[in-house]
Coordinates of C-alpha atoms and ligand atoms in Angstrom, one line a residue:
M1 CA -9.5 -4.9 32.3
N2 CA -6.8 -3.5 34.6
T3 CA -3.6 -3.5 32.6
T4 CA -2.0 -1.2 35.2
Q5 CA -1.7 -4.2 37.4
K6 CA 1.8 -5.4 38.1
P7 CA 3.4 -7.8 35.6
L8 CA 2.8 -11.4 36.6
I9 CA 6.5 -12.1 36.7
E10 CA 6.8 -9.5 39.6
I11 CA 3.7 -10.8 41.3
C12 CA 5.1 -14.3 41.4
G13 CA 8.4 -12.8 42.6
D14 CA 6.6 -11.2 45.5
V15 CA 4.9 -14.5 46.4
R16 CA 8.3 -16.2 46.3
A17 CA 9.8 -13.5 48.4
G18 CA 7.0 -13.8 51.0
K19 CA 5.8 -10.2 50.3
V20 CA 2.3 -11.4 49.4
T21 CA 0.7 -14.7 50.0
A22 CA -0.8 -16.9 47.3
R23 CA -3.7 -17.5 49.7
S24 CA -4.6 -13.8 49.8
R25 CA -4.4 -13.6 46.0
V26 CA -6.8 -16.6 45.7
E27 CA -9.2 -15.0 48.2
S28 CA -9.4 -11.7 46.3
Y29 CA -10.1 -13.5 43.0
L30 CA -12.7 -15.7 44.7
A31 CA -14.4 -12.5 46.0
A32 CA -14.4 -11.0 42.5
I33 CA -15.9 -14.2 41.0
A34 CA -18.5 -14.3 43.8
A35 CA -19.5 -10.7 43.0
K36 CA -19.6 -10.9 39.2
D37 CA -19.6 -14.4 37.7
A38 CA -23.3 -15.0 38.2
E39 CA -23.8 -12.4 35.5
I40 CA -20.8 -13.2 33.3
H41 CA -20.8 -17.0 33.6
A42 CA -17.1 -17.4 32.7
F43 CA -16.9 -20.5 34.9
N44 CA -18.6 -23.9 34.7
E45 CA -17.1 -24.8 38.1
I46 CA -15.1 -22.9 40.8
H47 CA -12.6 -24.9 42.7
A48 CA -12.4 -22.7 45.8
D49 CA -11.2 -25.3 48.3
A50 CA -8.7 -26.9 46.0
A51 CA -7.4 -23.5 45.0
R52 CA -7.0 -22.5 48.7
A53 CA -5.2 -25.8 49.4
Q54 CA -2.8 -25.3 46.5
A55 CA -2.2 -21.7 47.5
D56 CA -1.4 -22.7 51.1
A57 CA 1.0 -25.3 49.8
V58 CA 2.8 -22.6 47.8
D59 CA 2.9 -20.3 50.9
A60 CA 4.2 -23.2 53.1
A61 CA 7.0 -23.9 50.6
V62 CA 8.0 -20.2 50.7
K63 CA 8.0 -20.3 54.5
A64 CA 10.1 -23.4 54.5
G65 CA 12.7 -21.8 52.2
R66 CA 11.8 -23.9 49.2
D67 CA 11.2 -22.3 45.7
P68 CA 7.6 -23.0 44.6
G69 CA 8.4 -22.2 41.0
A70 CA 8.3 -19.5 38.3
L71 CA 4.5 -19.2 38.6
A72 CA 4.3 -19.2 42.3
G73 CA 0.8 -18.0 43.3
A74 CA -0.3 -17.3 39.7
V75 CA -4.0 -17.8 39.7
I76 CA -5.0 -19.6 36.5
A77 CA -8.4 -20.7 35.0
I78 CA -8.6 -23.8 32.8
K79 CA -10.8 -24.3 29.8
D80 CA -13.2 -27.1 30.6
N81 CA -11.9 -29.4 27.8
I82 CA -8.5 -29.8 29.5
V83 CA -8.6 -32.7 32.0
M84 CA -7.6 -32.4 35.7
R85 CA -8.2 -34.4 38.8
E86 CA -10.1 -31.6 40.5
G87 CA -13.8 -31.4 39.7
R88 CA -15.3 -32.4 36.4
T89 CA -14.3 -32.0 32.8
T90 CA -17.5 -31.4 30.8
C91 CA -16.4 -29.8 27.5
S92 CA -19.7 -27.9 28.2
S93 CA -21.6 -30.9 26.9
K94 CA -24.4 -32.9 28.4
M95 CA -22.4 -35.9 27.1
L96 CA -19.7 -35.4 29.7
A97 CA -21.8 -33.5 32.3
N98 CA -20.5 -35.8 35.1
Y99 CA -17.1 -36.9 33.7
R100 CA -14.3 -36.9 36.2
S101 CA -10.8 -37.4 34.9
P102 CA -8.5 -39.9 36.8
F103 CA -5.4 -38.0 35.6
D104 CA -4.1 -34.5 34.9
A105 CA -3.2 -33.2 31.4
T106 CA 0.5 -32.5 30.8
V107 CA -0.1 -28.8 30.9
I108 CA -1.8 -29.1 34.3
D109 CA 1.2 -31.1 35.6
K110 CA 3.6 -28.5 34.3
L111 CA 1.7 -25.5 35.7
R112 CA 1.3 -27.3 39.1
A113 CA 5.0 -28.0 39.2
A114 CA 5.6 -24.3 38.5
G115 CA 3.5 -23.2 41.6
A116 CA 0.4 -22.1 39.8
V117 CA -3.0 -22.3 41.5
F118 CA -6.1 -23.4 39.6
I119 CA -9.2 -21.5 40.3
G120 CA -11.8 -23.3 38.2
K121 CA -13.0 -24.6 34.8
T122 CA -14.2 -22.2 32.2
N123 CA -17.1 -22.4 29.8
L124 CA -16.7 -23.1 26.1
D125 CA -18.7 -23.9 23.0
E126 CA -19.6 -27.6 23.3
F127 CA -16.4 -29.6 22.5
A128 CA -14.8 -26.3 21.4
M129 CA -17.1 -26.0 18.3
G130 CA -18.1 -22.5 17.8
S131 CA -17.1 -18.8 17.9
S132 CA -19.4 -17.4 20.6
T133 CA -19.7 -19.8 23.5
E134 CA -23.4 -19.9 22.8
N135 CA -23.1 -23.6 22.0
S136 CA -22.4 -24.5 25.6
A137 CA -24.9 -26.9 27.1
F138 CA -24.7 -24.8 30.4
G139 CA -25.5 -21.4 29.1
V140 CA -23.7 -18.6 27.3
T141 CA -20.7 -16.6 28.6
K142 CA -21.3 -12.8 28.5
N143 CA -18.7 -10.3 27.3
P144 CA -17.5 -8.3 30.4
H145 CA -17.4 -5.2 28.2
D146 CA -21.0 -5.4 27.3
T147 CA -23.1 -8.2 28.8
T148 CA -25.6 -8.2 26.0
R149 CA -22.8 -9.4 23.7
V150 CA -20.9 -12.7 23.2
A151 CA -17.4 -13.2 24.6
G152 CA -16.4 -15.0 21.4
G153 CA -15.4 -18.7 21.3
S154 CA -14.8 -21.3 21.7
S155 CA -12.7 -20.4 24.8
G156 CA -15.1 -17.6 25.7
G157 CA -15.1 -18.4 29.4
S158 CA -11.3 -18.2 29.6
A159 CA -11.2 -14.9 27.7
A160 CA -14.0 -13.4 29.9
A161 CA -12.4 -14.7 33.1
V162 CA -9.2 -12.8 32.3
A163 CA -11.0 -9.7 31.0
A164 CA -13.3 -9.6 34.1
G165 CA -10.4 -9.8 36.5
F166 CA -11.2 -13.3 37.8
C167 CA -7.7 -14.7 37.4
D168 CA -4.2 -13.8 36.3
A169 CA -4.3 -15.9 33.2
A170 CA -6.2 -18.8 31.7
L171 CA -5.6 -21.7 29.4
G172 CA -7.6 -22.2 26.2
S173 CA -7.4 -24.5 23.2
D174 CA -7.2 -23.2 19.6
T175 CA -8.3 -25.4 16.6
G176 CA -9.3 -22.6 14.3
G177 CA -9.1 -19.5 16.4
S178 CA -10.6 -20.4 19.7
I179 CA -7.9 -18.6 21.7
R180 CA -7.3 -15.6 19.5
Q181 CA -10.9 -14.7 18.6
P182 CA -12.3 -14.6 22.1
A183 CA -9.2 -12.7 23.3
A184 CA -9.9 -10.1 20.6
L185 CA -13.6 -9.8 21.5
C186 CA -12.8 -9.5 25.3
G187 CA -9.8 -7.2 24.9
C188 CA -7.1 -9.5 26.3
V189 CA -4.0 -11.3 24.9
G190 CA -4.6 -14.7 23.4
F191 CA -1.7 -16.8 22.1
K192 CA -1.7 -20.0 20.0
P193 CA 1.8 -21.6 19.8
T194 CA 3.2 -23.5 16.9
Y195 CA 1.5 -27.0 16.5
G196 CA 3.7 -29.3 18.5
R197 CA 5.1 -26.8 21.0
V198 CA 2.7 -27.7 23.8
S199 CA 1.5 -31.2 24.7
R200 CA -2.1 -32.0 23.8
Y201 CA -2.1 -34.9 26.3
G202 CA -5.2 -34.5 28.3
L203 CA -6.9 -32.0 26.0
V204 CA -10.1 -33.5 24.8
A205 CA -9.5 -33.9 21.1
F206 CA -11.5 -31.9 18.5
G207 CA -9.3 -31.7 15.4
S208 CA -6.1 -33.5 16.3
S209 CA -4.0 -32.1 13.5
L210 CA -5.1 -28.5 14.4
D211 CA -5.6 -28.4 18.2
Q212 CA -3.1 -26.5 20.3
I213 CA -3.2 -25.3 23.9
G214 CA -2.2 -21.7 24.8
P215 CA -2.5 -18.9 27.3
F216 CA -4.8 -15.9 27.8
A217 CA -3.4 -13.1 29.8
R218 CA -3.6 -9.3 30.5
T219 CA -0.4 -8.6 28.6
V220 CA 2.1 -10.2 26.2
A221 CA 4.7 -10.5 28.9
D222 CA 2.2 -12.4 31.2
A223 CA 1.1 -14.7 28.4
T224 CA 4.8 -15.4 27.7
L225 CA 5.5 -16.3 31.3
V226 CA 2.7 -18.9 31.3
Y227 CA 3.8 -20.1 27.8
D228 CA 7.3 -20.7 29.1
A229 CA 5.9 -23.2 31.6
L230 CA 3.8 -25.1 29.1
V231 CA 6.2 -25.9 26.3
G232 CA 8.3 -29.0 25.6
R233 CA 8.5 -32.5 24.2
D234 CA 6.2 -34.9 25.9
A235 CA 6.4 -38.7 25.6
S236 CA 2.6 -38.8 26.0
D237 CA 2.0 -36.8 22.8
S238 CA 4.0 -38.0 19.9
T239 CA 3.2 -34.8 17.9
T240 CA 5.2 -32.6 20.3
A241 CA 8.4 -31.3 18.7
D242 CA 11.8 -31.9 20.1
V243 CA 12.8 -28.3 19.5
A244 CA 14.9 -26.3 21.9
H245 CA 13.0 -23.7 23.9
E246 CA 14.7 -20.9 25.8
P247 CA 12.5 -19.1 28.3
L248 CA 11.2 -15.9 26.6
A249 CA 9.7 -14.0 29.5
A250 CA 12.8 -12.1 30.3
K251 CA 13.4 -11.3 26.6
V252 CA 9.9 -10.3 25.5
A253 CA 10.4 -6.6 26.2
Q254 CA 13.2 -6.4 23.8
P255 CA 12.2 -5.0 20.4
V256 CA 13.0 -6.9 17.2
A257 CA 15.6 -5.0 15.2
K258 CA 14.7 -4.3 11.6
L259 CA 11.3 -6.0 12.0
R260 CA 9.6 -6.7 8.6
V261 CA 5.8 -6.6 9.0
G262 CA 3.9 -8.3 6.2
I263 CA 0.5 -6.9 5.2
P264 CA -1.6 -9.3 3.1
R265 CA -3.7 -7.4 0.6
E266 CA -6.4 -10.0 1.2
Y267 CA -6.7 -8.9 4.9
K268 CA -8.0 -5.5 3.9
S269 CA -11.3 -7.1 3.1
S270 CA -14.7 -5.3 2.7
A271 CA -16.0 -7.9 5.3
N272 CA -14.1 -6.0 8.0
S273 CA -16.2 -3.7 10.1
P274 CA -15.2 0.0 9.9
A275 CA -13.8 -0.1 13.5
V276 CA -11.8 -3.2 12.6
A277 CA -10.5 -1.7 9.4
A278 CA -9.5 1.4 11.4
A279 CA -7.7 -0.6 14.0
F280 CA -5.8 -2.4 11.3
E281 CA -4.7 0.9 9.8
R282 CA -3.7 2.2 13.2
A283 CA -1.5 -0.9 13.7
I284 CA 0.2 -0.4 10.3
A285 CA 0.9 3.3 11.2
A286 CA 2.3 2.3 14.6
A287 CA 4.6 -0.3 12.9
R288 CA 5.9 2.5 10.6
A289 CA 6.3 4.8 13.6
F290 CA 8.4 2.3 15.6
G291 CA 10.6 1.8 12.5
A292 CA 9.4 -1.5 11.1
E293 CA 9.6 -2.1 7.4
I294 CA 6.1 -2.6 5.9
V295 CA 6.1 -5.3 3.2
D296 CA 3.2 -6.2 0.9
V297 CA 2.6 -9.9 0.9
E298 CA 0.0 -12.1 -0.9
L299 CA -2.2 -14.7 0.7
P300 CA -4.7 -15.4 -2.1
L301 CA -6.0 -18.6 -0.4
T302 CA -7.2 -16.7 2.7
D303 CA -10.8 -17.2 1.7
L304 CA -10.4 -20.9 0.9
G305 CA -9.3 -21.4 4.5
I306 CA -12.8 -21.6 5.8
S307 CA -14.0 -24.3 3.4
T308 CA -10.7 -26.2 4.0
Y309 CA -11.0 -26.0 7.7
Y310 CA -14.7 -26.9 7.8
V311 CA -13.9 -30.1 6.0
I312 CA -10.7 -31.1 7.9
A313 CA -11.9 -30.2 11.4
P314 CA -15.3 -31.9 11.2
A315 CA -13.6 -35.0 9.6
E316 CA -11.2 -35.3 12.5
A317 CA -14.0 -34.5 15.0
S318 CA -16.3 -37.2 13.7
S319 CA -13.6 -39.7 14.4
N320 CA -12.5 -38.2 17.8
L321 CA -16.1 -38.0 19.0
A322 CA -17.0 -41.6 18.1
R323 CA -15.9 -42.8 21.6
Y324 CA -18.8 -40.9 23.2
D325 CA -21.4 -43.7 22.7
G326 CA -22.8 -44.2 26.1
I327 CA -20.8 -47.4 26.6
R328 CA -17.1 -46.4 26.5
Y329 CA -17.7 -42.8 27.5
G330 CA -20.5 -40.4 28.1
H331 CA -24.1 -40.0 28.7
R332 CA -26.1 -43.2 28.5
A333 CA -29.8 -43.0 27.4
K334 CA -32.5 -45.0 29.0
L335 CA -34.0 -47.6 26.7
A336 CA -37.6 -48.5 26.2
P337 CA -38.7 -52.1 26.2
G338 CA -37.7 -53.7 22.9
E339 CA -34.9 -51.3 22.1
D340 CA -31.5 -52.7 21.3
L341 CA -27.8 -51.7 21.3
E342 CA -28.2 -49.6 18.1
D343 CA -30.9 -47.7 19.9
L344 CA -28.7 -47.2 22.9
Y345 CA -25.9 -45.7 20.7
S346 CA -28.1 -43.4 18.7
K347 CA -30.3 -42.3 21.6
S348 CA -27.3 -41.6 23.8
R349 CA -25.6 -39.5 21.1
A350 CA -28.8 -37.7 20.1
E351 CA -29.4 -36.8 23.8
G352 CA -25.8 -36.0 24.7
F353 CA -24.7 -33.9 21.8
G354 CA -26.1 -30.4 21.0
P355 CA -27.1 -29.4 17.5
E356 CA -23.7 -27.8 16.4
V357 CA -21.8 -30.9 17.5
Q358 CA -24.2 -33.1 15.6
R359 CA -23.9 -31.0 12.5
R360 CA -20.1 -31.3 12.7
I361 CA -20.3 -35.1 13.1
M362 CA -22.6 -35.4 10.1
L363 CA -20.4 -33.1 8.0
G364 CA -17.3 -35.1 9.0
T365 CA -18.7 -38.5 8.3
Y366 CA -20.0 -37.2 5.0
V367 CA -16.7 -35.9 3.8
L368 CA -15.0 -39.1 4.8
S369 CA -17.5 -41.5 3.3
S370 CA -16.5 -43.5 0.3
G371 CA -17.4 -41.6 -2.9
Y372 CA -17.0 -38.2 -1.2
Y373 CA -13.6 -38.7 0.4
D374 CA -11.6 -37.7 -2.7
A375 CA -13.9 -34.8 -3.6
Y376 CA -13.8 -33.3 -0.1
Y377 CA -11.4 -34.6 2.4
K378 CA -8.5 -35.4 0.0
R379 CA -9.0 -32.1 -1.7
A380 CA -9.0 -30.2 1.5
L381 CA -5.6 -31.8 2.4
Q382 CA -4.3 -30.7 -0.9
V383 CA -5.4 -27.1 -0.3
R384 CA -3.9 -27.4 3.2
R385 CA -0.5 -28.0 1.5
L386 CA -1.0 -24.9 -0.8
I387 CA -1.9 -22.7 2.2
K388 CA 1.3 -23.8 4.0
E389 CA 3.3 -23.0 0.9
E390 CA 1.6 -19.6 0.6
F391 CA 2.7 -18.7 4.1
D392 CA 6.3 -20.0 3.4
R393 CA 6.4 -17.6 0.4
A394 CA 5.1 -14.7 2.6
F395 CA 7.6 -15.4 5.4
A396 CA 10.5 -15.3 2.9
K397 CA 9.7 -11.5 2.7
C398 CA 8.6 -10.7 6.2
D399 CA 9.1 -11.7 9.9
V400 CA 5.5 -11.4 11.0
I401 CA 2.1 -11.0 9.3
L402 CA -0.2 -8.4 10.6
G403 CA -4.0 -8.4 10.3
P404 CA -7.3 -8.3 12.1
T405 CA -8.1 -11.2 14.4
S406 CA -11.8 -11.1 13.7
P407 CA -13.6 -9.1 11.0
I408 CA -16.1 -7.8 13.5
P409 CA -16.2 -6.9 17.2
A410 CA -18.4 -8.8 19.7
F411 CA -21.9 -9.4 18.3
P412 CA -25.2 -9.4 20.3
I413 CA -26.0 -12.7 22.0
G414 CA -28.5 -14.6 19.8
G415 CA -27.7 -12.2 16.9
M416 CA -26.0 -14.6 14.6
K417 CA -28.5 -17.3 13.6
D418 CA -27.0 -18.8 10.5
P419 CA -24.0 -21.3 11.1
L420 CA -22.3 -20.2 7.9
S421 CA -22.0 -16.5 9.0
M422 CA -20.6 -17.8 12.3
Y423 CA -18.0 -19.8 10.4
M424 CA -17.0 -16.7 8.4
C425 CA -15.9 -15.1 11.7
D426 CA -12.9 -17.4 11.6
V427 CA -11.5 -16.2 8.2
Y428 CA -8.3 -14.7 9.7
T429 CA -7.6 -17.4 12.3
V430 CA -8.2 -20.9 10.7
N431 CA -5.3 -20.7 8.3
T432 CA -2.8 -20.3 11.2
N433 CA -3.9 -23.8 12.4
I434 CA -4.0 -25.2 8.9
A435 CA -0.4 -24.2 8.4
G436 CA 0.5 -25.1 12.0
I437 CA 2.2 -21.7 12.7
P438 CA 1.9 -19.5 15.8
G439 CA -0.5 -16.6 16.2
I440 CA -1.3 -14.1 18.8
S441 CA -4.1 -11.5 19.3
I442 CA -3.6 -8.3 21.2
N443 CA -5.9 -5.4 21.8
A444 CA -5.9 -2.6 19.3
G445 CA -8.4 -0.2 20.7
F446 CA -12.2 -0.1 20.9
A447 CA -15.3 0.3 18.8
D448 CA -18.0 2.7 20.1
E449 CA -21.2 0.8 19.9
G450 CA -24.4 2.0 21.6
G451 CA -22.5 3.8 24.4
K452 CA -20.3 0.7 25.1
K453 CA -16.6 0.3 24.2
L454 CA -16.1 -3.0 22.4
P455 CA -12.5 -4.3 22.1
I456 CA -10.9 -4.8 18.7
G457 CA -8.0 -7.3 18.3
I458 CA -5.2 -7.4 15.8
Q459 CA -3.4 -10.6 15.0
L460 CA 0.3 -11.4 14.4
Q461 CA 1.4 -14.6 12.8
A462 CA 5.0 -15.9 12.4
K463 CA 7.0 -18.8 11.0
A464 CA 6.6 -22.2 12.8
F465 CA 8.7 -22.2 16.0
D466 CA 9.6 -18.5 15.8
E467 CA 7.6 -17.6 18.9
E468 CA 10.4 -15.4 20.0
T469 CA 10.0 -13.0 17.0
L470 CA 6.2 -13.3 17.3
L471 CA 6.1 -12.4 21.0
R472 CA 8.7 -9.7 20.9
A473 CA 6.9 -8.1 17.9
A474 CA 3.6 -8.3 19.8
G475 CA 5.2 -6.5 22.7
M476 CA 6.2 -3.7 20.3
F477 CA 2.6 -3.3 19.1
E478 CA 1.3 -3.5 22.7
R479 CA 3.7 -0.7 23.8
A480 CA 2.4 1.5 20.9
Q481 CA -1.0 1.5 22.6
L482 CA -3.1 1.2 19.6
Ligands
LIG1 N1 -14.7 -21.3 15.6 C1 -14.0 -22.5 15.1 C2 -14.9 -23.7 15.1 O1 -16.1 -23.5 15.4 C3 -12.8 -22.7 15.9 C4 -13.0 -23.5 17.1 C5 -11.7 -23.8 17.8 O2 -10.6 -23.2 17.6 N2 -11.8 -24.7 18.8 O3 -14.6 -24.8 14.8

């Protein structure tokens, strides 16, 4: 990845000043995609003509003396579970292989209004369920740093698109780590805002109490610029918070005075690979070196996050995915003579959903069924409360919590067969969503593996709605060049 590239804020300034055209920027990204995406498969669909038309409209506005917006000419890729009028929105599922949305998600409206240009839709694990993008119905996304390895997931296409130099930034969704983990594995920045900061209207729902949209970018400053355009109360999503937001892009380079960095003892786990453990130590040493106070904190429920998440998220998914029945939405199976409506539902769903999605639906309906509801779902909600309280106690002592994003770097494609080991990859990311707080992953160096350099990410988490501290602290770690 080329981090020596100009900051996005300057690039957009150049577009607004007429020094560079949005059209030429789109053409160079289209050329990069044409040269390399057949191998990487970051995209499900490229919107070349629509992107050119959007870019021309930006350039025409500049020529006419109008201001096209803060993201003028920024080329952005969109995860294929966020609806937009251009092209299809497939969620990388056979179920929605031909679905065309009649409307734009709120985040799409906002980016469009800010002058951004959409280059295409990125691959994901089907319905955002997974940590490797291997669960896509349309083929796996490869890690640009080593194409024999996964890009992470579920927003693997968005992470790979940024890392491969196919766009300036990308949008992803994060229910239990799906922005931060692929960002870590691909060596870019991935940022999940506080639950309620960004409208979910037009994001195909997975776990509605956990889902949040956020940006991938080359740098913390670039991610912040995109984030500034996304935030705000939206009448179409009643869970968006009415909390003031001051644009942070201009502030993000300012260090936080007297930053207190919390280090949970539980994050120094033996499950961390040696390269991840070393990156974590480098980050702690860097924080000391830039004058932060290092504070020991306790998050004893860290391990329970996985079981809590894998009850709550499937429960919500089983309800959200009930609409894909071949009648209201989605793939419709052909019936044999004598088959009835029940057969239509079950055949359509059996043909349309892949194995991981079916597993989640079964898990979800099981934990919600009478007799098991109290033992699983209600219990998980109680643990959710305890996890929130545990973070509150930690944030009484520190401003940000530092740890690994993923216990391991990118693993070989096809190398993780058992679903439970895949779920364990989310140990550091799911609790962020369970508590509804913001989290960001930035690069913290590389592991040497068979002659390839595999990126390692570190994660910072902060109090709900304290994105300012989170992003400014992330900038401090980024400048330390771990
Ligand atoms: N890997 C997690 C899962 O499979 C998280 C996915 C996500 O954040 N969308 O559910």
